[in-house]
Structures are given as structure tokens and as C-alpha cells.
Amino acid sequence: MKRYSVLTAWLTVAGLALSGTDWVSTAVAQDLGAQAFNQCRACHTLQSDGRNGAGPNLHGLFGREAGSSPGFNYSPALKASGLRWDDDTLDRFLAAPQKAVPGSRMPVSVSDPARRAALINYLKGQTAN
């Protein structure tokens, strides 16, 4: 009987540790994404009622056609790009905006793939419709 209780206790602890690790990993990834977004804050906002700045408000970004958010003066190149924002298109655009959309006005790239992935995941969590 005692052996069963000890085994149950260890399995419970292991389960909590594993679920805690997932939570910690998610929290760390969100923190890294938030840190990466600090560079973007100079031009972009995320709130549903956020203003456009030098760059458009990013609320509702995923699934939206590039260059289609009302009230922002996009480059003709971005409006004509035919891109729809998802993980892949955003990854390519953030890695090299001028290569992904020649003539884009986006002046900043995110060259580090891990930082870019964290940023994209952060944006996905922050900009849902």
C-alpha cells in the first residue's frame, strides 16, 4: 500500500512539473515576443481602438489582406501584393520586407528566426479579432 502511495505522489509531482513546464515555456515565449514587439511600438499599436502611427495598427492582423486596414496610407506595392497575413507570410515579410514586397515602406526587419517566431506568436495572441 505504501509503495502505491509513493508512486502516485511521484506521478502527481511529475505531471505538475510537466504542466508547469508548458506554462512556463508559454510565458517565456510570450515575454520574448513582448520584448521583440518593443522595437515595433515606435510605429505600431495592437489595441482594437489603437491609432495608426508611422505603421498601421496591427489589431486583427492574422487573416487580413495586406494593405487593407482602413485609415492607413499603405505603399502601392503592399496594397498590390496579394498577401494575406498568416505565420508564413508574416515570417517572410518580417525577415526581409523589401525582398518579400519590393517597394514596401517597412524600414525594419527581424533577422533572428527565433526572435521573429516569438514576435509572430506574440502578435497572434495580442491581435485576435
Short mmCIF file of N, CA, C and O in Angstrom, two decimals:
data_model
loop_
_atom_site.label_atom_id
_atom_site.label_comp_id
_atom_site.label_asym_id
_atom_site.label_seq_id
_atom_site.Cartn_x
_atom_site.Cartn_y
_atom_site.Cartn_z
N MET A 1 0.82 -1.19 0.00
CA MET A 1 0.00 0.00 0.00
C MET A 1 0.86 1.26 0.00
O MET A 1 0.58 2.20 -0.71
N LYS A 2 1.92 1.27 0.79
CA LYS A 2 2.78 2.42 0.88
C LYS A 2 3.48 2.67 -0.47
O LYS A 2 3.62 3.80 -0.89
N ARG A 3 3.91 1.60 -1.13
CA ARG A 3 4.58 1.71 -2.41
C ARG A 3 3.65 2.40 -3.43
O ARG A 3 4.05 3.24 -4.20
N TYR A 4 2.36 2.04 -3.42
CA TYR A 4 1.37 2.64 -4.32
C TYR A 4 1.22 4.13 -4.04
O TYR A 4 1.18 4.94 -4.96
N SER A 5 1.20 4.55 -2.80
CA SER A 5 1.06 5.96 -2.43
C SER A 5 2.26 6.77 -2.88
O SER A 5 2.13 7.89 -3.36
N VAL A 6 3.45 6.21 -2.72
CA VAL A 6 4.66 6.90 -3.14
C VAL A 6 4.67 7.05 -4.65
O VAL A 6 4.99 8.11 -5.19
N LEU A 7 4.31 5.97 -5.37
CA LEU A 7 4.26 6.02 -6.83
C LEU A 7 3.23 7.06 -7.30
O LEU A 7 3.51 7.86 -8.18
N THR A 8 2.08 7.09 -6.66
CA THR A 8 1.05 8.07 -7.01
C THR A 8 1.55 9.49 -6.76
O THR A 8 1.34 10.38 -7.58
N ALA A 9 2.22 9.69 -5.66
CA ALA A 9 2.75 11.02 -5.34
C ALA A 9 3.78 11.45 -6.39
O ALA A 9 3.75 12.59 -6.87
N TRP A 10 4.70 10.54 -6.78
CA TRP A 10 5.71 10.88 -7.78
C TRP A 10 5.07 11.18 -9.13
O TRP A 10 5.47 12.12 -9.83
N LEU A 11 4.08 10.40 -9.51
CA LEU A 11 3.39 10.64 -10.78
C LEU A 11 2.66 11.99 -10.76
O LEU A 11 2.65 12.71 -11.75
N THR A 12 2.07 12.32 -9.63
CA THR A 12 1.39 13.61 -9.50
C THR A 12 2.38 14.76 -9.62
O THR A 12 2.15 15.73 -10.35
N VAL A 13 3.51 14.64 -8.92
CA VAL A 13 4.55 15.68 -8.98
C VAL A 13 5.08 15.80 -10.41
O VAL A 13 5.25 16.91 -10.93
N ALA A 14 5.35 14.67 -11.05
CA ALA A 14 5.85 14.70 -12.42
C ALA A 14 4.84 15.37 -13.35
O ALA A 14 5.20 16.17 -14.22
N GLY A 15 3.57 15.04 -13.18
CA GLY A 15 2.53 15.66 -14.01
C GLY A 15 2.45 17.15 -13.79
O GLY A 15 2.34 17.93 -14.74
N LEU A 16 2.53 17.59 -12.55
CA LEU A 16 2.51 19.03 -12.26
C LEU A 16 3.75 19.72 -12.84
O LEU A 16 3.65 20.81 -13.39
N ALA A 17 4.88 19.06 -12.73
CA ALA A 17 6.10 19.65 -13.27
C ALA A 17 6.01 19.80 -14.78
O ALA A 17 6.38 20.83 -15.34
N LEU A 18 5.49 18.77 -15.42
CA LEU A 18 5.36 18.85 -16.88
C LEU A 18 4.37 19.92 -17.30
O LEU A 18 4.62 20.69 -18.21
N SER A 19 3.24 19.97 -16.62
CA SER A 19 2.27 21.01 -16.99
C SER A 19 2.81 22.38 -16.65
O SER A 19 2.58 23.34 -17.37
N GLY A 20 3.56 22.49 -15.57
CA GLY A 20 4.20 23.76 -15.22
C GLY A 20 5.22 24.18 -16.25
O GLY A 20 5.35 25.34 -16.59
N THR A 21 5.94 23.21 -16.78
CA THR A 21 6.94 23.49 -17.81
C THR A 21 6.27 24.06 -19.05
O THR A 21 6.76 25.01 -19.65
N ASP A 22 5.14 23.48 -19.45
CA ASP A 22 4.41 24.01 -20.60
C ASP A 22 3.98 25.44 -20.33
O ASP A 22 4.11 26.30 -21.18
N TRP A 23 3.48 25.68 -19.14
CA TRP A 23 3.02 27.03 -18.81
C TRP A 23 4.20 27.98 -18.79
O TRP A 23 4.14 29.08 -19.34
N VAL A 24 5.30 27.54 -18.18
CA VAL A 24 6.49 28.38 -18.12
C VAL A 24 7.01 28.65 -19.52
O VAL A 24 7.35 29.77 -19.86
N SER A 25 7.05 27.62 -20.37
CA SER A 25 7.52 27.81 -21.75
C SER A 25 6.64 28.81 -22.48
O SER A 25 7.15 29.66 -23.21
N THR A 26 5.35 28.70 -22.31
CA THR A 26 4.43 29.65 -22.94
C THR A 26 4.65 31.05 -22.42
O THR A 26 4.70 32.01 -23.19
N ALA A 27 4.81 31.18 -21.11
CA ALA A 27 5.03 32.50 -20.52
C ALA A 27 6.35 33.10 -21.00
O ALA A 27 6.42 34.29 -21.32
N VAL A 28 7.39 32.28 -21.08
CA VAL A 28 8.69 32.77 -21.55
C VAL A 28 8.58 33.19 -23.01
O VAL A 28 9.09 34.25 -23.40
N ALA A 29 7.91 32.39 -23.83
CA ALA A 29 7.74 32.73 -25.25
C ALA A 29 6.97 34.05 -25.40
O ALA A 29 7.33 34.89 -26.22
N GLN A 30 5.92 34.23 -24.60
CA GLN A 30 5.16 35.47 -24.67
C GLN A 30 6.01 36.66 -24.23
O GLN A 30 5.93 37.73 -24.82
N ASP A 31 6.84 36.45 -23.22
CA ASP A 31 7.73 37.52 -22.76
C ASP A 31 8.75 37.88 -23.84
O ASP A 31 9.02 39.05 -24.09
N LEU A 32 9.31 36.87 -24.49
CA LEU A 32 10.26 37.14 -25.58
C LEU A 32 9.57 37.87 -26.73
O LEU A 32 10.14 38.76 -27.33
N GLY A 33 8.35 37.47 -27.03
CA GLY A 33 7.59 38.14 -28.08
C GLY A 33 7.27 39.58 -27.71
O GLY A 33 7.38 40.48 -28.55
N ALA A 34 6.91 39.81 -26.45
CA ALA A 34 6.63 41.17 -25.99
C ALA A 34 7.89 42.03 -26.08
O ALA A 34 7.84 43.19 -26.49
N GLN A 35 9.03 41.44 -25.71
CA GLN A 35 10.30 42.17 -25.83
C GLN A 35 10.60 42.51 -27.28
O GLN A 35 11.04 43.61 -27.60
N ALA A 36 10.36 41.55 -28.17
CA ALA A 36 10.61 41.79 -29.60
C ALA A 36 9.67 42.87 -30.12
O ALA A 36 10.07 43.69 -30.95
N PHE A 37 8.43 42.90 -29.62
CA PHE A 37 7.48 43.91 -30.09
C PHE A 37 7.85 45.31 -29.63
O PHE A 37 7.44 46.30 -30.25
N ASN A 38 8.65 45.44 -28.59
CA ASN A 38 9.06 46.77 -28.13
C ASN A 38 9.70 47.58 -29.26
O ASN A 38 9.53 48.79 -29.34
N GLN A 39 10.43 46.92 -30.14
CA GLN A 39 11.04 47.58 -31.30
C GLN A 39 9.95 48.10 -32.25
O GLN A 39 10.12 49.12 -32.89
N CYS A 40 8.83 47.40 -32.30
CA CYS A 40 7.74 47.72 -33.23
C CYS A 40 6.85 48.85 -32.72
O CYS A 40 6.16 49.51 -33.50
N ARG A 41 6.83 49.03 -31.39
CA ARG A 41 5.93 50.01 -30.77
C ARG A 41 6.15 51.44 -31.26
O ARG A 41 5.25 52.26 -31.18
N ALA A 42 7.31 51.72 -31.77
CA ALA A 42 7.57 53.08 -32.28
C ALA A 42 6.62 53.42 -33.43
O ALA A 42 6.29 54.59 -33.62
N CYS A 43 6.16 52.40 -34.15
CA CYS A 43 5.32 52.65 -35.33
C CYS A 43 3.94 52.00 -35.26
O CYS A 43 3.02 52.44 -35.95
N HIS A 44 3.79 50.93 -34.49
CA HIS A 44 2.56 50.13 -34.49
C HIS A 44 1.89 50.08 -33.12
O HIS A 44 2.57 50.11 -32.10
N THR A 45 0.56 49.93 -33.13
CA THR A 45 -0.21 49.66 -31.93
C THR A 45 -0.93 48.33 -32.13
O THR A 45 -1.02 47.82 -33.25
N LEU A 46 -1.48 47.78 -31.03
CA LEU A 46 -2.14 46.48 -31.07
C LEU A 46 -3.60 46.52 -30.63
O LEU A 46 -4.34 45.59 -30.91
N GLN A 47 -4.00 47.56 -29.92
CA GLN A 47 -5.33 47.61 -29.35
C GLN A 47 -6.39 47.76 -30.45
O GLN A 47 -6.15 48.37 -31.48
N SER A 48 -7.59 47.21 -30.18
CA SER A 48 -8.67 47.28 -31.18
C SER A 48 -9.00 48.72 -31.54
O SER A 48 -9.39 49.00 -32.67
N ASP A 49 -8.84 49.63 -30.61
CA ASP A 49 -9.13 51.04 -30.89
C ASP A 49 -7.84 51.86 -31.02
O ASP A 49 -7.87 53.08 -30.95
N GLY A 50 -6.73 51.16 -31.24
CA GLY A 50 -5.43 51.83 -31.33
C GLY A 50 -5.30 52.66 -32.59
O GLY A 50 -5.92 52.39 -33.61
N ARG A 51 -4.48 53.67 -32.50
CA ARG A 51 -4.27 54.58 -33.63
C ARG A 51 -3.24 54.00 -34.59
O ARG A 51 -2.45 53.13 -34.24
N ASN A 52 -3.26 54.49 -35.79
CA ASN A 52 -2.17 54.23 -36.72
C ASN A 52 -1.05 55.20 -36.38
O ASN A 52 -1.30 56.31 -35.94
N GLY A 53 0.16 54.77 -36.59
CA GLY A 53 1.31 55.65 -36.41
C GLY A 53 2.04 55.71 -37.75
O GLY A 53 1.43 55.75 -38.81
N ALA A 54 3.36 55.63 -37.68
CA ALA A 54 4.13 55.54 -38.92
C ALA A 54 3.82 54.23 -39.63
O ALA A 54 3.98 54.10 -40.83
N GLY A 55 3.35 53.24 -38.86
CA GLY A 55 2.87 51.96 -39.39
C GLY A 55 1.44 51.76 -38.95
O GLY A 55 0.95 52.43 -38.04
N PRO A 56 0.74 50.83 -39.58
CA PRO A 56 -0.68 50.63 -39.24
C PRO A 56 -0.88 49.95 -37.89
O PRO A 56 0.01 49.26 -37.39
N ASN A 57 -2.07 50.13 -37.33
CA ASN A 57 -2.50 49.38 -36.16
C ASN A 57 -2.56 47.92 -36.58
O ASN A 57 -3.05 47.59 -37.66
N LEU A 58 -2.06 47.02 -35.75
CA LEU A 58 -1.96 45.61 -36.10
C LEU A 58 -3.09 44.75 -35.54
O LEU A 58 -3.08 43.54 -35.73
N HIS A 59 -4.06 45.35 -34.88
CA HIS A 59 -5.16 44.55 -34.33
C HIS A 59 -5.91 43.86 -35.48
O HIS A 59 -6.19 44.46 -36.50
N GLY A 60 -6.19 42.58 -35.31
CA GLY A 60 -6.87 41.81 -36.34
C GLY A 60 -6.00 41.46 -37.53
O GLY A 60 -6.49 41.20 -38.63
N LEU A 61 -4.70 41.45 -37.33
CA LEU A 61 -3.74 41.25 -38.40
C LEU A 61 -3.86 39.89 -39.10
O LEU A 61 -3.88 39.82 -40.33
N PHE A 62 -3.97 38.81 -38.33
CA PHE A 62 -3.95 37.47 -38.91
C PHE A 62 -5.23 37.21 -39.71
O PHE A 62 -6.33 37.41 -39.25
N GLY A 63 -5.01 36.77 -40.94
CA GLY A 63 -6.12 36.50 -41.85
C GLY A 63 -6.52 37.70 -42.70
O GLY A 63 -7.29 37.57 -43.64
N ARG A 64 -5.98 38.86 -42.38
CA ARG A 64 -6.31 40.08 -43.11
C ARG A 64 -5.44 40.19 -44.36
O ARG A 64 -4.28 39.79 -44.36
N GLU A 65 -6.00 40.76 -45.41
CA GLU A 65 -5.23 41.01 -46.62
C GLU A 65 -4.27 42.17 -46.35
O GLU A 65 -4.64 43.18 -45.74
N ALA A 66 -3.04 42.02 -46.80
CA ALA A 66 -2.03 43.08 -46.61
C ALA A 66 -2.48 44.36 -47.27
O ALA A 66 -3.03 44.35 -48.37
N GLY A 67 -2.27 45.46 -46.57
CA GLY A 67 -2.59 46.77 -47.12
C GLY A 67 -4.07 47.10 -47.10
O GLY A 67 -4.51 47.99 -47.83
N SER A 68 -4.83 46.43 -46.25
CA SER A 68 -6.29 46.62 -46.30
C SER A 68 -6.90 47.24 -45.05
O SER A 68 -8.10 47.50 -45.04
N SER A 69 -6.12 47.49 -44.03
CA SER A 69 -6.69 48.08 -42.82
C SER A 69 -7.08 49.53 -43.11
O SER A 69 -6.26 50.31 -43.63
N PRO A 70 -8.32 49.91 -42.81
CA PRO A 70 -8.77 51.27 -43.13
C PRO A 70 -8.01 52.35 -42.37
O PRO A 70 -7.57 52.13 -41.25
N GLY A 71 -7.82 53.45 -43.03
CA GLY A 71 -7.24 54.62 -42.38
C GLY A 71 -5.73 54.71 -42.41
O GLY A 71 -5.16 55.61 -41.80
N PHE A 72 -5.08 53.78 -43.08
CA PHE A 72 -3.62 53.86 -43.16
C PHE A 72 -3.20 53.99 -44.63
O PHE A 72 -3.76 53.34 -45.50
N ASN A 73 -2.20 54.82 -44.87
CA ASN A 73 -1.71 55.07 -46.22
C ASN A 73 -0.60 54.06 -46.56
O ASN A 73 0.57 54.34 -46.39
N TYR A 74 -1.01 52.88 -47.04
CA TYR A 74 -0.06 51.83 -47.40
C TYR A 74 0.65 52.17 -48.70
O TYR A 74 0.11 52.89 -49.55
N SER A 75 1.80 51.57 -48.89
CA SER A 75 2.50 51.70 -50.17
C SER A 75 1.69 50.97 -51.25
O SER A 75 1.01 49.98 -50.96
N PRO A 76 1.75 51.47 -52.47
CA PRO A 76 1.07 50.76 -53.56
C PRO A 76 1.55 49.31 -53.68
O PRO A 76 0.77 48.41 -53.99
N ALA A 77 2.83 49.08 -53.41
CA ALA A 77 3.39 47.73 -53.50
C ALA A 77 2.71 46.79 -52.51
O ALA A 77 2.38 45.65 -52.86
N LEU A 78 2.52 47.22 -51.28
CA LEU A 78 1.90 46.35 -50.28
C LEU A 78 0.43 46.12 -50.63
O LEU A 78 -0.07 44.99 -50.52
N LYS A 79 -0.27 47.18 -51.05
CA LYS A 79 -1.68 47.02 -51.43
C LYS A 79 -1.84 46.03 -52.59
O LYS A 79 -2.81 45.30 -52.63
N ALA A 80 -0.89 46.02 -53.50
CA ALA A 80 -0.98 45.15 -54.69
C ALA A 80 -0.33 43.79 -54.47
O ALA A 80 -0.34 42.95 -55.37
N SER A 81 0.21 43.53 -53.28
CA SER A 81 1.00 42.32 -53.04
C SER A 81 0.18 41.03 -53.08
O SER A 81 0.73 39.96 -53.36
N GLY A 82 -1.09 41.11 -52.77
CA GLY A 82 -1.91 39.90 -52.72
C GLY A 82 -1.65 39.03 -51.50
O GLY A 82 -2.19 37.94 -51.40
N LEU A 83 -0.83 39.51 -50.56
CA LEU A 83 -0.54 38.73 -49.35
C LEU A 83 -1.73 38.73 -48.41
O LEU A 83 -2.46 39.72 -48.32
N ARG A 84 -1.91 37.62 -47.74
CA ARG A 84 -2.85 37.52 -46.62
C ARG A 84 -2.00 37.12 -45.43
O ARG A 84 -1.24 36.15 -45.50
N TRP A 85 -2.09 37.87 -44.34
CA TRP A 85 -1.19 37.67 -43.21
C TRP A 85 -1.50 36.37 -42.46
O TRP A 85 -2.59 36.19 -41.94
N ASP A 86 -0.51 35.51 -42.43
CA ASP A 86 -0.51 34.31 -41.61
C ASP A 86 0.91 34.10 -41.11
O ASP A 86 1.78 34.95 -41.35
N ASP A 87 1.16 33.01 -40.43
CA ASP A 87 2.51 32.78 -39.87
C ASP A 87 3.59 32.85 -40.96
O ASP A 87 4.62 33.49 -40.78
N ASP A 88 3.33 32.19 -42.08
CA ASP A 88 4.34 32.10 -43.14
C ASP A 88 4.59 33.45 -43.82
O ASP A 88 5.73 33.86 -43.97
N THR A 89 3.51 34.14 -44.22
CA THR A 89 3.71 35.41 -44.92
C THR A 89 4.32 36.45 -44.00
O THR A 89 5.18 37.22 -44.42
N LEU A 90 3.92 36.45 -42.74
CA LEU A 90 4.48 37.41 -41.79
C LEU A 90 5.94 37.09 -41.51
O LEU A 90 6.77 38.00 -41.43
N ASP A 91 6.28 35.80 -41.44
CA ASP A 91 7.67 35.42 -41.23
C ASP A 91 8.54 35.90 -42.39
O ASP A 91 9.60 36.50 -42.16
N ARG A 92 8.10 35.67 -43.61
CA ARG A 92 8.88 36.11 -44.77
C ARG A 92 8.99 37.63 -44.83
O ARG A 92 10.04 38.18 -45.13
N PHE A 93 7.89 38.31 -44.54
CA PHE A 93 7.88 39.77 -44.59
C PHE A 93 8.78 40.38 -43.53
O PHE A 93 9.58 41.27 -43.82
N LEU A 94 8.67 39.89 -42.30
CA LEU A 94 9.49 40.43 -41.22
C LEU A 94 10.98 40.13 -41.41
O LEU A 94 11.83 40.91 -41.00
N ALA A 95 11.29 39.01 -42.04
CA ALA A 95 12.69 38.64 -42.28
C ALA A 95 13.35 39.61 -43.25
O ALA A 95 14.51 39.97 -43.08
N ALA A 96 12.60 40.03 -44.28
CA ALA A 96 13.17 40.92 -45.31
C ALA A 96 12.02 41.62 -46.04
O ALA A 96 11.59 41.17 -47.10
N PRO A 97 11.50 42.70 -45.45
CA PRO A 97 10.33 43.37 -46.04
C PRO A 97 10.51 43.76 -47.50
O PRO A 97 9.60 43.56 -48.32
N GLN A 98 11.67 44.29 -47.86
CA GLN A 98 11.90 44.73 -49.24
C GLN A 98 12.02 43.57 -50.21
O GLN A 98 11.70 43.72 -51.39
N LYS A 99 12.47 42.43 -49.71
CA LYS A 99 12.56 41.24 -50.57
C LYS A 99 11.17 40.61 -50.74
O LYS A 99 10.81 40.19 -51.83
N ALA A 100 10.41 40.57 -49.65
CA ALA A 100 9.07 39.97 -49.70
C ALA A 100 8.11 40.83 -50.53
O ALA A 100 7.31 40.30 -51.29
N VAL A 101 8.21 42.15 -50.36
CA VAL A 101 7.36 43.09 -51.10
C VAL A 101 8.22 44.26 -51.53
O VAL A 101 8.33 45.27 -50.83
N PRO A 102 8.86 44.14 -52.70
CA PRO A 102 9.67 45.26 -53.19
C PRO A 102 8.82 46.53 -53.30
O PRO A 102 7.72 46.50 -53.84
N GLY A 103 9.32 47.61 -52.72
CA GLY A 103 8.57 48.86 -52.70
C GLY A 103 7.79 49.08 -51.42
O GLY A 103 7.14 50.11 -51.25
N SER A 104 7.86 48.12 -50.50
CA SER A 104 7.22 48.30 -49.20
C SER A 104 7.91 49.43 -48.45
O SER A 104 9.10 49.68 -48.65
N ARG A 105 7.18 50.09 -47.60
CA ARG A 105 7.76 51.18 -46.79
C ARG A 105 8.24 50.70 -45.42
O ARG A 105 8.71 51.50 -44.63
N MET A 106 8.10 49.42 -45.15
CA MET A 106 8.53 48.87 -43.86
C MET A 106 10.05 48.96 -43.78
O MET A 106 10.76 48.30 -44.54
N PRO A 107 10.59 49.78 -42.84
CA PRO A 107 12.03 50.02 -42.82
C PRO A 107 12.83 49.04 -41.96
O PRO A 107 14.04 49.04 -42.00
N VAL A 108 12.15 48.21 -41.18
CA VAL A 108 12.84 47.38 -40.19
C VAL A 108 12.59 45.90 -40.49
O VAL A 108 11.48 45.51 -40.83
N SER A 109 13.64 45.10 -40.33
CA SER A 109 13.49 43.65 -40.45
C SER A 109 13.81 43.01 -39.11
O SER A 109 14.39 43.65 -38.23
N VAL A 110 13.41 41.77 -38.97
CA VAL A 110 13.74 40.98 -37.77
C VAL A 110 14.51 39.77 -38.29
O VAL A 110 13.93 38.79 -38.74
N SER A 111 15.83 39.86 -38.26
CA SER A 111 16.67 38.86 -38.91
C SER A 111 16.78 37.55 -38.13
O SER A 111 16.95 36.50 -38.73
N ASP A 112 16.71 37.60 -36.82
CA ASP A 112 16.86 36.40 -36.00
C ASP A 112 15.58 35.55 -36.06
O ASP A 112 14.52 36.02 -35.64
N PRO A 113 15.65 34.32 -36.59
CA PRO A 113 14.46 33.48 -36.72
C PRO A 113 13.74 33.20 -35.41
O PRO A 113 12.50 33.18 -35.37
N ALA A 114 14.47 32.99 -34.31
CA ALA A 114 13.83 32.72 -33.02
C ALA A 114 13.08 33.95 -32.52
O ALA A 114 11.96 33.86 -32.01
N ARG A 115 13.69 35.11 -32.67
CA ARG A 115 13.05 36.36 -32.25
C ARG A 115 11.80 36.63 -33.12
O ARG A 115 10.77 37.05 -32.63
N ARG A 116 11.92 36.33 -34.40
CA ARG A 116 10.80 36.52 -35.32
C ARG A 116 9.65 35.58 -34.95
O ARG A 116 8.49 35.99 -34.92
N ALA A 117 9.96 34.33 -34.65
CA ALA A 117 8.93 33.36 -34.25
C ALA A 117 8.23 33.80 -32.97
O ALA A 117 7.00 33.73 -32.86
N ALA A 118 9.01 34.27 -32.00
CA ALA A 118 8.42 34.75 -30.75
C ALA A 118 7.54 35.96 -31.01
O ALA A 118 6.44 36.08 -30.45
N LEU A 119 7.98 36.86 -31.87
CA LEU A 119 7.19 38.04 -32.21
C LEU A 119 5.89 37.65 -32.89
O LEU A 119 4.82 38.17 -32.54
N ILE A 120 5.95 36.74 -33.83
CA ILE A 120 4.74 36.31 -34.55
C ILE A 120 3.75 35.66 -33.60
O ILE A 120 2.55 35.96 -33.64
N ASN A 121 4.24 34.80 -32.71
CA ASN A 121 3.34 34.18 -31.72
C ASN A 121 2.74 35.21 -30.78
O ASN A 121 1.57 35.13 -30.41
N TYR A 122 3.54 36.18 -30.40
CA TYR A 122 3.03 37.26 -29.55
C TYR A 122 1.94 38.05 -30.28
O TYR A 122 0.87 38.30 -29.74
N LEU A 123 2.21 38.41 -31.52
CA LEU A 123 1.23 39.15 -32.30
C LEU A 123 -0.06 38.36 -32.45
O LEU A 123 -1.16 38.90 -32.37
N LYS A 124 0.07 37.07 -32.69
CA LYS A 124 -1.10 36.23 -32.85
C LYS A 124 -1.97 36.26 -31.59
O LYS A 124 -3.18 36.34 -31.68
N GLY A 125 -1.32 36.22 -30.44
CA GLY A 125 -2.05 36.25 -29.18
C GLY A 125 -2.62 37.61 -28.84
O GLY A 125 -3.61 37.72 -28.12
N GLN A 126 -2.03 38.67 -29.34
CA GLN A 126 -2.43 40.02 -28.99
C GLN A 126 -3.40 40.66 -29.97
O GLN A 126 -4.05 41.63 -29.65
N THR A 127 -3.47 40.14 -31.19
CA THR A 127 -4.21 40.86 -32.22
C THR A 127 -5.41 40.11 -32.74
O THR A 127 -5.92 40.41 -33.82
N ALA A 128 -5.88 39.12 -31.99
CA ALA A 128 -7.04 38.36 -32.44
C ALA A 128 -8.26 39.28 -32.55
O ALA A 128 -8.42 40.22 -31.79
N ASN A 129 -9.08 38.97 -33.54
CA ASN A 129 -10.31 39.77 -33.73
C ASN A 129 -11.26 39.59 -32.59
O ASN A 129 -11.35 38.64 -31.95
#
